[in-house]
Amino acid sequence: MLDNNQLLRFTTAGSVDDGKSTLIGRLLYDSKSIFEDQLQAIEKTSKKKGHDGVDLALFTDGLRDEREQGITIDVAYRYFTTPKRKFIIADTPGHIQYTRNMVTGASTANVATILIDARHGVIEQTKRHAFIASLLQIPHIIVCINKMDLVDYSEEVYNNIVRQFEDISSKMLVTDVRFIPMSALNGDNVVNKSENMPWYQGAPMLHTLETMHISSDINKVDARFPVQTVLRPQREGFIDYRGYAGRVASGIFRKGDEITVMPSGFTSKIKTIDTLKGELEEAYAPMSVSITLEDDIDISRGDMIVRSNNKPEALQDIEVMLCWLNNNPAKPRAKYTIKHTSNEQKAMIKEVVYKYNINTLDRIHDDNELNMNDICKVKIRTTKPLMVDSYRENRTTGSIILVDDSTNETVAAGMIV
Amino acid sequence: MSKYYLNYLDELESEAIFILREVWAQFQNPVILFSGGKDSILVTHLAKKAFYPAKIPFPLMHVDTGHNFPETIQFRDNIIKELGVNLIVGSVQESINDGRVAEEKGKNATRNALQITTLLDAIEANKVDCAIGGGRRDEEKARAKERFFSHRDDFGQWDPKNQRPELWNIFNGKHFQGEHFRAFPISNWTEMDVWNYIKRENIAIPSLYFAHEREVVWRQDTWIPNSEFLILEDHEEVVVKKIRFRTLGDITITGGDESEADTLEKIAAEVAGMRNTERGNRSDDKRSESAMEDRKRQGYF
């Protein structure tokens, strides 16, 4: 691998019937990311189950319950590397009752892959998957039109599905969408170019994943540095050292930059940007560094260092697209702990503005109940201001979770509108 | 603007540092679980980076089975001295002496499962609320489902079906008295990533990882090192081979591979060409299809 190789995270949503597991198995198998002992174990199981040959879908087997029921329940993470990139797959279930798992897997992805069975075309589930990808603002979408072998590798079928998908996606916030006709079962256009579809001029899936431009996926404009903790070594050579440790959420910070600390509003200049390997001239997202300032000001976890000429909003009333993740429904006007970057406050859901029917994408205005897997727009009030950007502008400073203090569980995930 | 991106190793490093700092900020009394294996050495190295120029602000904890490679203990003591941090040792031998656990019997007996009790006792005795481990999701299918911040109930048990969702970079370490968390900063690293990073950063690792001559016995398709704990079968024979270890566990269960790789460069090249998973040589994982899941549910690493 080369030194400048990047990491690409992608999510796959789908059910067993879409051939999702077969697709992942095929990617791992054809890119030689599967080890002999794994292969042997799967050959053994395939034989036991009476399959011809190796059932590639078995590579994605997880917990005992999942193996027994033959389904994916939780998000599973899988890894493979090619000479061009390292890949992390967030493998999620596709059914409606696992919407929350899809949202989880999508939250960190650069790319969403959406599987369509060529025999069935765009169905309700496709719509839902596209909607989640657009809601979570995944920068790139690859639509895998799978099982082309079952429709005689027909270009017409493919073109029809592309049109159907564009019909629904035109109403959503998606920018970069690519379509690939494939047969994961036979390996057409997954790693190797298909000989059965000479009419398809594009690249196979792996090549697409290896070459798509992802450097611009992170916001490079708005410099945001949430402070995680304060480093005070109090040892020789560093007696007066006071460093603010954190990970650059977005943008670029340089030595000498004029900065403002939010929410206090104090201003100063960046004195040094430190790492174990030495001082840096600049730090950009997503680097973890320690920043020292020219002036001694009171800063602690939860504060945010930003460039003085470009500040986020400090808001106590926010509008949020919320996905409810927990078995227990939301309690009306109940208080939750809201977590936003390194900041933590109490919050109350004041109003459910509307709720989505996530099959039809219609908005429901007269239903205030929030149950597991519901996606809705809500108004939230916090006890103290949060320093926020809109999720569309900034995935890190635009996202929140809610924690139920009576169980300590993470009950909701939200994107600031 | 194209130069403003990180390569994959830098991104993994930055993610791990972020997690370690979150642990420090969200918990009262964290420890790093240190086995002397490459993954816990890597986590310790990343912790050094996360808190520089301050020292690592929490202790290392070693669950000592008594069945160690002598080289591992030497290495552990050196690193403690170098970092200037405290070491907490949980002793499986003491758990046996105290009657908390009973030794397995027979030729393939190991102390692997006994570690769970010792670990949970040490966590309770030291009021540890977060134990940081070097577990990776690529190691094993139960670990593929693991969170960065992984909740354990007041019996130390893991409930894989009821895990907290983890979204973006927001981690929820809230817990009640008596419960604790496990944190896995290198979740997203693969074995290859670990070796490439160790090579790049020139991190010191125990000599056992490099090819060396050693007395070994062929058992369960791997070279098991000869030691005072090994009970030989009649047909078994001790031979000297040039081997290296791909993972380090108890000396009684860790198999080595024949190898000539005696530098980090050669090891990385060898790992890149490996056709078997690294835990393939660990008899603790071979016991059943869900051996790891079952142990993890009970509180294993």
XYZ file of C-alpha atoms in Angstrom:
718
model
C 0.000 0.000 0.000
C 1.144 3.498 -0.756
C 1.570 6.150 1.913
C -1.140 8.387 0.517
C -3.810 5.711 0.443
C -7.101 6.850 1.904
C -9.713 5.193 4.030
C -13.196 4.865 2.544
C -16.201 3.909 4.653
C -19.270 2.570 2.931
C -22.554 1.194 4.077
C -24.644 -1.559 2.565
C -28.297 -1.793 3.341
C -30.311 -4.728 2.197
C -31.837 -8.036 3.129
C -30.666 -11.525 2.352
C -32.942 -11.679 -0.687
C -31.265 -8.706 -2.363
C -27.982 -10.544 -2.519
C -26.288 -8.115 -0.151
C -24.321 -10.784 1.670
C -23.350 -12.353 -1.631
C -22.130 -8.973 -2.857
C -19.966 -8.414 0.212
C -18.705 -11.991 0.040
C -17.868 -11.451 -3.634
C -15.987 -8.198 -2.916
C -13.941 -9.858 -0.189
C -13.391 -13.059 -2.152
C -12.425 -11.525 -5.488
C -10.173 -8.933 -3.823
C -8.459 -11.831 -2.019
C -9.369 -10.507 1.424
C -10.547 -13.861 2.693
C -8.245 -16.219 4.502
C -7.921 -19.951 3.892
C -9.281 -20.964 7.288
C -12.340 -18.730 6.808
C -12.890 -20.225 3.377
C -12.565 -23.780 4.694
C -15.055 -23.076 7.485
C -17.521 -21.743 4.949
C -17.001 -24.610 2.505
C -17.798 -26.952 5.369
C -20.984 -25.089 6.278
C -22.036 -24.785 2.624
C -21.748 -28.534 2.236
C -23.643 -29.142 5.463
C -26.469 -26.941 4.190
C -26.463 -28.746 0.862
C -25.367 -25.804 -1.344
C -23.451 -26.336 -4.573
C -20.057 -24.745 -4.277
C -19.223 -22.040 -1.768
C -22.067 -19.898 -0.496
C -20.370 -16.486 -0.390
C -23.179 -15.075 1.729
C -21.899 -17.102 4.687
C -18.905 -14.757 4.995
C -21.117 -12.187 6.617
C -22.385 -14.504 9.330
C -22.344 -12.906 12.729
C -23.668 -13.727 16.154
C -25.158 -17.094 17.043
C -28.731 -15.824 16.885
C -28.110 -14.316 13.476
C -26.636 -17.530 12.170
C -29.567 -19.509 13.465
C -32.143 -17.142 12.011
C -30.187 -16.418 8.846
C -30.533 -12.648 9.170
C -28.411 -9.625 9.966
C -29.692 -7.827 13.038
C -26.949 -5.506 14.173
C -24.436 -3.461 12.212
C -21.350 -5.558 11.478
C -18.100 -4.003 10.349
C -15.921 -5.645 7.739
C -12.572 -4.693 6.338
C -10.643 -5.134 3.171
C -7.726 -3.493 1.514
C -6.648 -3.156 -2.064
C -3.413 -1.635 -3.341
C -5.349 1.634 -3.721
C -7.461 2.028 -0.578
C -8.512 0.633 2.759
C -12.253 -0.033 3.050
C -14.581 -0.303 6.009
C -17.996 -1.783 5.281
C -20.816 -1.064 7.705
C -23.048 -4.005 6.879
C -26.604 -3.277 8.008
C -29.947 -5.067 7.782
C -32.461 -3.712 5.298
C -35.909 -4.282 6.728
C -38.012 -1.462 8.074
C -37.791 -2.703 11.670
C -34.019 -2.113 11.514
C -34.131 1.476 10.280
C -32.172 2.542 13.355
C -29.320 0.179 12.466
C -29.227 1.578 8.945
C -29.054 5.098 10.320
C -26.205 4.052 12.611
C -24.222 2.482 9.780
C -24.858 5.454 7.522
C -23.706 8.069 10.033
C -20.012 7.762 9.244
C -20.154 6.546 5.639
C -18.621 8.262 2.610
C -20.593 6.041 0.269
C -23.966 4.307 0.464
C -24.532 1.267 -1.698
C -28.166 0.554 -2.451
C -29.077 -2.844 -3.816
C -31.888 -3.353 -6.266
C -33.070 -6.730 -7.502
C -33.216 -6.304 -11.294
C -36.321 -8.482 -11.449
C -38.267 -6.212 -9.129
C -36.903 -2.747 -9.893
C -37.365 0.133 -7.472
C -39.519 -0.975 -4.563
C -40.598 0.564 -1.275
C -37.400 -0.581 0.399
C -35.248 1.112 -2.263
C -37.024 4.355 -1.582
C -36.410 4.016 2.132
C -32.725 3.267 1.678
C -32.283 6.242 -0.634
C -34.132 8.412 1.846
C -31.874 7.367 4.727
C -28.784 8.019 2.591
C -30.031 11.504 1.764
C -31.138 12.201 5.334
C -27.707 11.236 6.678
C -26.128 13.214 3.824
C -23.907 10.416 2.626
C -21.870 12.189 -0.048
C -21.952 9.410 -2.692
C -24.461 6.742 -3.645
C -23.781 3.645 -5.697
C -26.939 1.932 -6.912
C -26.139 -1.730 -7.520
C -28.668 -3.202 -9.914
C -28.107 -6.817 -9.006
C -29.186 -10.187 -10.345
C -28.780 -9.036 -13.944
C -28.181 -12.690 -14.817
C -31.851 -13.344 -14.059
C -33.031 -10.748 -16.609
C -30.729 -11.895 -19.416
C -28.339 -9.012 -18.773
C -30.864 -6.749 -20.459
C -29.853 -3.154 -21.064
C -33.498 -2.157 -21.304
C -34.291 -3.499 -17.837
C -31.266 -1.627 -16.505
C -32.263 1.667 -18.165
C -35.784 1.373 -16.808
C -34.533 0.929 -13.252
C -32.147 3.868 -13.606
C -35.097 6.036 -14.661
C -37.244 4.779 -11.789
C -34.510 5.574 -9.301
C -33.880 9.030 -10.723
C -37.577 9.695 -10.386
C -37.503 9.191 -6.621
C -34.024 10.631 -5.985
C -34.830 13.884 -7.752
C -36.989 14.757 -4.758
C -34.164 14.084 -2.307
C -30.918 15.803 -1.438
C -28.481 13.546 -3.202
C -25.651 14.738 -5.380
C -23.392 11.994 -6.636
C -25.330 8.904 -7.764
C -23.832 6.128 -9.912
C -25.486 3.022 -11.308
C -23.808 -0.341 -11.859
C -25.519 -3.387 -13.408
C -24.131 -6.537 -11.809
C -24.488 -10.142 -10.822
C -22.883 -10.568 -7.427
C -23.495 -14.294 -7.621
C -21.457 -14.689 -10.812
C -19.076 -11.813 -10.189
C -20.195 -9.568 -13.068
C -19.061 -5.950 -12.519
C -18.209 -6.427 -8.856
C -14.429 -6.700 -9.022
C -14.090 -7.765 -12.627
C -15.718 -6.182 -15.629
C -18.646 -8.176 -16.963
C -18.344 -9.842 -20.349
C -22.086 -10.340 -20.382
C -22.897 -6.628 -20.466
C -20.724 -5.006 -23.152
C -23.305 -2.209 -23.368
C -22.284 -0.955 -19.905
C -19.466 1.538 -20.377
C -18.807 2.289 -16.688
C -16.384 0.726 -14.255
C -17.064 -2.264 -11.994
C -17.946 -1.579 -8.365
C -14.507 -2.045 -6.811
C -12.811 0.240 -9.312
C -15.497 2.849 -8.651
C -14.878 2.595 -4.898
C -11.130 2.787 -5.403
C -11.145 5.903 -7.508
C -14.034 8.114 -6.429
C -13.007 11.494 -5.070
C -13.611 11.628 -1.308
C -11.150 14.278 -0.117
C -13.858 16.920 -0.347
C -16.325 14.971 1.809
C -15.159 16.790 4.934
C -15.965 20.485 5.322
C -12.654 22.324 4.825
C -14.027 25.835 5.247
C -15.492 26.238 8.730
C -12.748 25.725 11.304
C -14.214 23.991 14.377
C -12.304 22.461 17.285
C -14.408 20.955 20.087
C -12.252 20.678 23.218
C -12.219 17.124 24.588
C -9.955 17.623 27.575
C -7.258 19.944 28.909
C -3.679 18.669 29.088
C -1.659 19.963 32.041
C 1.503 17.862 32.289
C 2.989 19.643 35.324
C 6.325 18.052 34.739
C 9.747 19.336 33.912
C 9.889 21.258 30.680
C 6.099 21.665 30.626
C 5.316 23.271 33.997
C 3.082 25.995 32.554
C 1.829 23.973 29.610
C -1.905 24.150 29.065
C -2.964 22.338 25.913
C -6.475 21.868 24.577
C -6.828 18.351 23.277
C -9.310 17.568 20.541
C -9.939 16.435 17.005
C -10.435 19.057 14.318
C -14.097 18.653 13.324
C -13.833 20.664 10.126
C -11.719 23.309 8.434
C -8.074 24.198 8.969
C -6.306 25.847 11.927
C -2.900 27.507 11.556
C -0.360 28.818 14.019
C -1.078 32.505 14.646
C -4.787 32.242 13.694
C -7.096 34.584 15.576
C -9.560 32.397 17.410
C -12.661 32.762 19.530
C -13.639 30.384 22.297
C -17.341 29.558 22.310
C -19.557 30.062 24.223
C -17.503 32.479 26.397
C -16.507 34.660 23.431
C -12.917 35.191 24.649
C -10.431 35.724 21.847
C -6.781 34.802 21.489
C -4.250 33.507 18.957
C -2.997 29.981 18.358
C 0.484 29.709 19.846
C 1.348 26.097 19.011
C -0.232 22.986 17.547
C 1.387 19.994 19.255
C 1.704 16.256 18.711
C 4.112 13.667 20.122
C 6.048 13.862 16.854
C 6.522 17.611 17.167
C 4.887 20.958 16.452
C 2.735 21.443 13.377
C 2.186 24.577 11.296
C -1.427 23.637 10.637
C -4.033 21.087 11.595
C -7.043 20.043 9.549
C -9.959 17.646 9.909
C -9.905 14.910 11.148
C -6.533 15.344 12.912
C -6.181 14.848 16.692
C -3.866 17.492 18.162
C -3.257 19.654 21.206
C -3.593 23.431 20.761
C -2.034 26.079 23.015
C -3.067 29.737 23.006
C -1.202 33.014 23.517
C -3.468 34.022 26.390
C -4.407 32.285 29.596
C -8.167 31.875 29.373
C -10.563 29.531 31.060
C -11.440 26.739 28.653
C -12.815 23.306 29.454
C -14.425 20.270 27.856
C -17.506 21.207 25.893
C -16.096 24.530 24.707
C -15.331 25.035 21.046
C -12.380 26.867 19.511
C -13.283 28.489 16.170
C -11.708 31.044 13.865
C -12.875 34.507 14.872
C -14.122 35.398 11.397
C -16.298 32.291 11.027
C -18.404 31.241 13.996
C -21.161 28.677 14.445
C -24.474 29.728 15.912
C -25.002 29.488 19.663
C -28.570 28.211 19.973
C -30.865 26.966 22.698
C -33.751 26.232 20.378
C -32.904 23.879 17.552
C -34.876 22.080 14.871
C -33.725 18.533 14.398
C -34.485 15.592 12.121
C -34.665 12.866 14.722
C -34.480 9.087 14.416
C -35.853 7.307 17.465
C -33.608 4.350 18.328
C -35.089 2.903 21.488
C -37.782 0.386 22.383
C -39.294 2.831 24.843
C -41.172 5.574 23.037
C -40.372 9.221 23.696
C -42.088 10.645 26.713
C -43.908 13.908 26.050
C -41.983 16.900 27.397
C -39.543 14.586 29.166
C -35.973 15.745 29.753
C -33.054 14.002 28.125
C -29.330 14.503 28.127
C -28.281 15.887 24.775
C -24.746 15.174 23.554
C -23.287 17.397 20.848
C -19.551 17.158 20.031
C -17.894 17.184 23.490
C -20.708 19.226 24.968
C -23.493 17.845 27.133
C -26.665 19.580 28.328
C -30.203 18.772 29.370
C -32.832 19.028 26.677
C -36.557 18.711 26.152
C -38.459 17.726 23.020
C -40.916 20.592 22.826
C -42.801 19.705 19.705
C -43.069 17.079 17.003
C -43.456 19.128 13.828
C -44.087 16.170 11.544
C -43.257 12.541 11.218
C -42.319 10.621 8.068
C -44.083 7.611 6.767
C -40.773 6.082 5.737
C -42.333 3.906 3.085
C -44.202 6.607 1.199
C -42.103 9.540 2.497
C -45.329 11.394 3.214
C -45.301 13.788 6.143
C -47.710 13.020 8.966
C -48.698 16.117 10.940
C -51.111 14.808 13.535
C -49.065 12.078 15.196
C -46.917 13.098 18.149
C -45.777 9.701 19.291
C -42.146 8.745 18.743
C -41.590 5.010 18.526
C -38.563 2.979 17.611
C -37.427 3.566 14.009
C -39.570 6.688 13.595
C -38.027 9.591 11.740
C -39.480 12.992 12.467
C -38.783 16.671 12.639
C -38.809 18.016 16.203
C -38.130 21.197 18.110
C -35.703 20.826 20.995
C -34.887 23.287 23.757
C -31.617 22.963 25.672
C -30.687 24.369 29.100
C -27.608 26.133 27.695
C -26.670 27.097 24.136
C -25.047 24.590 21.793
C -22.548 25.800 19.175
C -24.108 24.365 16.063
C -23.893 24.298 12.301
C -26.533 22.749 10.130
C -25.963 19.052 9.457
C -25.882 19.762 5.740
C -22.875 21.997 6.249
C -21.140 19.984 8.891
C -21.710 16.377 9.901
C -19.802 16.726 13.197
C -21.113 20.006 14.590
C -24.562 19.358 13.107
C -25.300 16.051 14.845
C -26.624 15.170 18.313
C -27.738 12.167 20.322
C -30.250 11.980 23.163
C -29.604 9.865 26.263
C -32.385 8.756 28.623
C -31.166 9.487 32.146
C -33.315 6.764 33.671
C -31.629 4.007 31.629
C -28.457 5.732 30.345
C -29.293 4.372 26.907
C -28.817 6.279 23.664
C -32.421 6.748 22.563
C -32.270 9.090 19.579
C -29.963 10.471 16.920
C -30.548 13.857 15.378
C -29.434 16.054 12.519
C -29.724 19.783 13.015
C -31.769 21.417 10.292
C -7.054 21.806 -1.360
C -6.195 18.243 -2.286
C -3.318 17.968 0.178
C -5.700 18.334 3.106
C -6.535 14.714 3.706
C -5.078 12.003 5.901
C -3.811 8.669 4.722
C -5.498 5.602 6.190
C -2.966 5.034 8.985
C -3.090 8.658 10.097
C -6.877 8.544 10.087
C -6.919 5.361 12.181
C -4.393 6.913 14.556
C -6.439 10.080 14.931
C -9.619 8.076 15.555
C -7.912 5.993 18.270
C -6.500 9.098 19.972
C -9.970 10.635 19.918
C -11.434 7.540 21.604
C -8.717 7.455 24.273
C -9.330 11.103 25.128
C -13.086 10.483 25.291
C -12.458 7.647 27.750
C -10.350 9.906 29.925
C -12.977 12.654 29.809
C -15.998 10.431 30.424
C -14.729 7.997 33.075
C -13.337 8.360 36.588
C -11.019 5.423 36.725
C -9.989 3.865 33.409
C -7.168 1.363 32.837
C -5.475 -0.084 29.755
C -5.668 -3.879 29.677
C -2.082 -4.798 28.912
C -1.176 -8.329 27.904
C 2.224 -7.633 26.371
C 0.847 -8.521 22.946
C 1.243 -6.220 19.970
C -2.318 -4.859 20.113
C -2.126 -3.719 23.736
C 1.353 -2.312 23.051
C -0.143 -0.365 20.164
C -2.973 0.970 22.348
C -0.407 2.044 24.955
C 1.636 3.803 22.265
C -1.483 5.613 21.042
C -2.296 6.640 24.627
C 1.173 8.155 24.868
C 0.304 10.229 21.812
C -3.171 11.133 23.045
C -1.938 12.766 26.255
C 1.465 14.132 25.234
C 3.114 16.172 26.689
C 1.384 14.792 29.802
C 2.011 11.210 30.923
C -0.629 8.556 30.309
C -3.037 9.539 33.098
C -4.168 6.025 34.062
C -2.585 2.674 34.981
C -2.048 -0.459 32.937
C -3.731 -3.646 34.127
C -2.283 -7.085 33.441
C -4.276 -10.261 33.948
C -1.485 -12.661 34.746
C -2.335 -16.299 34.078
C 0.989 -17.474 35.467
C 1.506 -19.241 32.138
C 3.526 -16.466 30.567
C 6.324 -16.250 28.130
C 9.169 -14.893 30.315
C 9.931 -12.383 27.528
C 6.457 -10.852 27.883
C 6.858 -10.117 31.599
C 10.267 -8.550 31.007
C 8.801 -6.394 28.283
C 5.872 -5.346 30.496
C 8.147 -4.268 33.335
C 10.335 -2.238 30.984
C 7.428 -0.364 29.433
C 5.989 0.484 32.867
C 9.307 1.977 33.889
C 9.693 3.909 30.655
C 6.187 5.428 30.807
C 6.231 6.092 34.534
C 2.723 4.704 35.009
C 1.334 2.284 37.587
C 0.765 -1.400 36.974
C -2.141 -3.362 38.417
C -1.762 -7.148 38.284
C -4.713 -9.507 38.564
C -3.394 -12.992 39.253
C -5.173 -16.116 38.022
C -2.990 -18.194 40.387
C -4.389 -16.195 43.311
C -7.937 -16.731 42.031
C -7.195 -20.472 41.997
C -5.611 -20.365 45.469
C -8.601 -18.440 46.799
C -10.943 -21.035 45.365
C -12.618 -18.488 43.059
C -11.940 -20.707 40.038
C -10.864 -24.285 39.420
C -8.104 -25.310 37.062
C -9.161 -27.168 33.908
C -7.974 -30.743 33.687
C -6.468 -32.795 30.898
C -3.886 -32.385 28.182
C -5.425 -29.359 26.487
C -6.347 -27.605 29.735
C -5.792 -23.864 29.643
C -6.242 -20.973 31.980
C -7.856 -18.943 29.233
C -11.415 -19.024 30.556
C -10.247 -18.587 34.152
C -9.012 -15.113 33.250
C -12.599 -13.872 33.113
C -13.067 -14.192 36.883
C -9.674 -12.677 37.648
C -10.310 -9.798 35.265
C -13.739 -9.016 36.701
C -12.393 -9.295 40.277
C -9.550 -6.906 39.466
C -11.966 -4.472 37.822
C -14.185 -4.516 40.907
C -11.376 -4.359 43.464
C -9.790 -1.359 41.728
C -13.121 0.375 41.045
C -12.309 0.460 37.344
C -15.150 1.980 35.323
C -13.575 1.570 31.891
C -11.118 -1.075 30.744
C -9.441 -0.140 27.456
C -8.567 -3.112 25.282
C -6.775 -3.857 22.035
C -9.653 -5.864 20.521
C -10.168 -5.428 16.784
C -13.308 -6.073 14.767
C -11.441 -7.982 12.062
C -10.250 -10.628 14.534
C -13.383 -12.645 14.980
C -17.074 -12.540 14.051
C -18.322 -11.719 17.563
C -15.811 -8.884 17.739
C -17.122 -7.532 14.409
C -20.239 -6.456 16.316
C -18.382 -4.741 19.111
C -18.804 -1.031 19.848
C -16.017 1.451 20.551
C -17.672 2.060 23.926
C -19.052 -1.290 25.019
C -21.332 -1.576 28.020
C -20.951 -4.288 30.692
C -23.661 -4.907 33.299
C -22.927 -5.239 37.000
C -21.969 -8.886 36.478
C -19.453 -7.791 33.840
C -21.536 -9.377 31.085
C -21.873 -8.262 27.477
C -25.315 -8.303 25.864
C -24.643 -8.250 22.109
C -28.337 -8.025 21.239
C -28.927 -4.911 23.283
C -25.981 -2.673 22.463
C -26.136 1.082 22.418
C -26.124 2.473 18.915
C -23.003 4.501 18.111
C -23.462 7.313 15.648
C -20.953 9.780 14.203
C -18.260 10.497 16.762
C -20.561 10.834 19.748
C -19.895 8.266 22.447
C -22.129 7.541 25.402
C -20.234 6.199 28.418
C -22.979 6.810 30.975
C -23.422 3.959 33.415
C -24.774 3.084 36.824
C -22.775 2.189 39.900
C -21.205 -1.252 39.539
C -21.413 -1.350 35.760
C -18.403 -0.720 33.613
C -17.344 -0.190 30.031
C -14.829 -1.699 27.713
C -13.350 0.683 25.165
C -11.699 -0.448 21.947
C -9.739 2.386 20.312
C -8.295 0.195 17.528
C -11.613 -1.413 16.543
C -11.175 -0.394 12.913
C -7.585 -1.606 12.493
C -6.762 -4.855 10.738
C -3.794 -7.060 11.540
C -2.039 -5.614 8.499
C -2.723 -2.040 9.630
C -1.215 -2.843 13.031
C 1.984 -4.171 11.490
C 2.280 -1.356 8.977
C 1.887 1.159 11.790
C 4.337 -0.590 14.137
C 6.832 -0.588 11.288
C 6.218 3.053 10.434
C 6.465 4.243 14.041
C 9.210 1.771 14.901
C 7.388 0.660 18.068
C 9.273 -1.760 20.315
C 7.606 -5.203 20.575
C 8.636 -8.410 22.380
C 11.309 -10.508 20.682
C 8.767 -13.360 20.408
C 7.244 -11.734 17.344
C 10.547 -12.051 15.473
C 11.791 -15.350 14.096
C 13.966 -17.107 16.655
C 15.096 -20.627 17.499
C 12.910 -22.293 20.088
C 12.006 -25.726 21.506
C 8.568 -26.639 20.222
C 6.109 -29.517 19.927
C 3.788 -30.174 16.940
C 0.230 -30.210 18.304
C -3.154 -29.288 16.793
C -1.514 -28.279 13.499
C 0.805 -25.732 15.042
C 4.128 -25.431 16.900
C 3.430 -25.159 20.644
C 6.395 -23.869 22.670
C 7.940 -26.204 25.189
C 7.537 -24.957 28.739
C 7.283 -26.210 32.297
C 3.479 -26.296 31.867
C 3.440 -28.576 28.840
C 2.498 -32.219 29.379
C 3.949 -34.313 26.562
C 2.068 -37.212 24.991
C 4.007 -40.370 24.226
C 4.164 -39.756 20.507
C 5.123 -36.109 20.870
C 8.669 -34.952 20.467
C 10.407 -31.702 21.378
C 12.324 -30.232 18.446
C 14.141 -26.949 17.792
C 12.678 -24.804 15.025
C 13.067 -21.254 13.829
C 9.637 -19.829 14.526
C 7.820 -16.615 15.256
C 4.501 -15.957 17.010
C 1.751 -14.080 15.235
C -0.244 -13.447 18.402
C 0.759 -13.813 22.038
C -1.479 -15.519 24.537
C -0.651 -18.041 27.209
C 2.492 -20.011 26.487
C 0.415 -23.191 26.710
C -1.981 -22.321 23.891
C -0.118 -20.002 21.539
C 1.157 -21.690 18.436
C 4.059 -20.386 16.356
C 4.753 -20.485 12.635
C 8.021 -21.472 11.033
C 9.474 -18.240 9.747
C 12.627 -16.415 8.743
C 11.143 -12.969 9.427
C 13.487 -11.301 11.894
C 12.849 -7.621 11.095
C 9.659 -5.506 11.102
C 9.940 -5.165 7.321
C 10.075 -8.917 6.884
C 7.207 -9.468 9.323
C 4.990 -6.971 7.505
C 5.815 -8.659 4.198
C 5.101 -12.072 5.694
C 1.767 -10.981 7.187
C 0.746 -9.503 3.830
C 1.183 -12.940 2.288
C -0.533 -14.888 5.089
C -3.415 -17.054 4.009
C -4.794 -17.850 7.472
C -6.303 -15.568 10.104
C -4.122 -14.772 13.087
C -6.388 -16.424 15.622
C -6.285 -19.636 13.590
C -3.401 -20.766 15.781
C -5.169 -20.054 19.046
C -6.720 -23.229 20.407
C -8.954 -21.101 22.674
C -10.902 -19.996 19.602
C -11.113 -23.415 18.009
C -13.317 -24.963 20.656
C -16.593 -24.082 18.940
C -18.094 -21.788 16.331
C -19.192 -19.323 18.975
C -16.291 -19.801 21.427
C -15.401 -16.116 21.386
C -18.990 -14.893 21.576
C -19.677 -17.114 24.585
C -16.583 -15.947 26.456
C -17.243 -12.311 25.582
C -20.793 -12.530 26.922
C -19.356 -13.632 30.267
C -16.924 -10.754 30.459
C -13.872 -11.844 28.467
C -11.622 -9.260 26.815
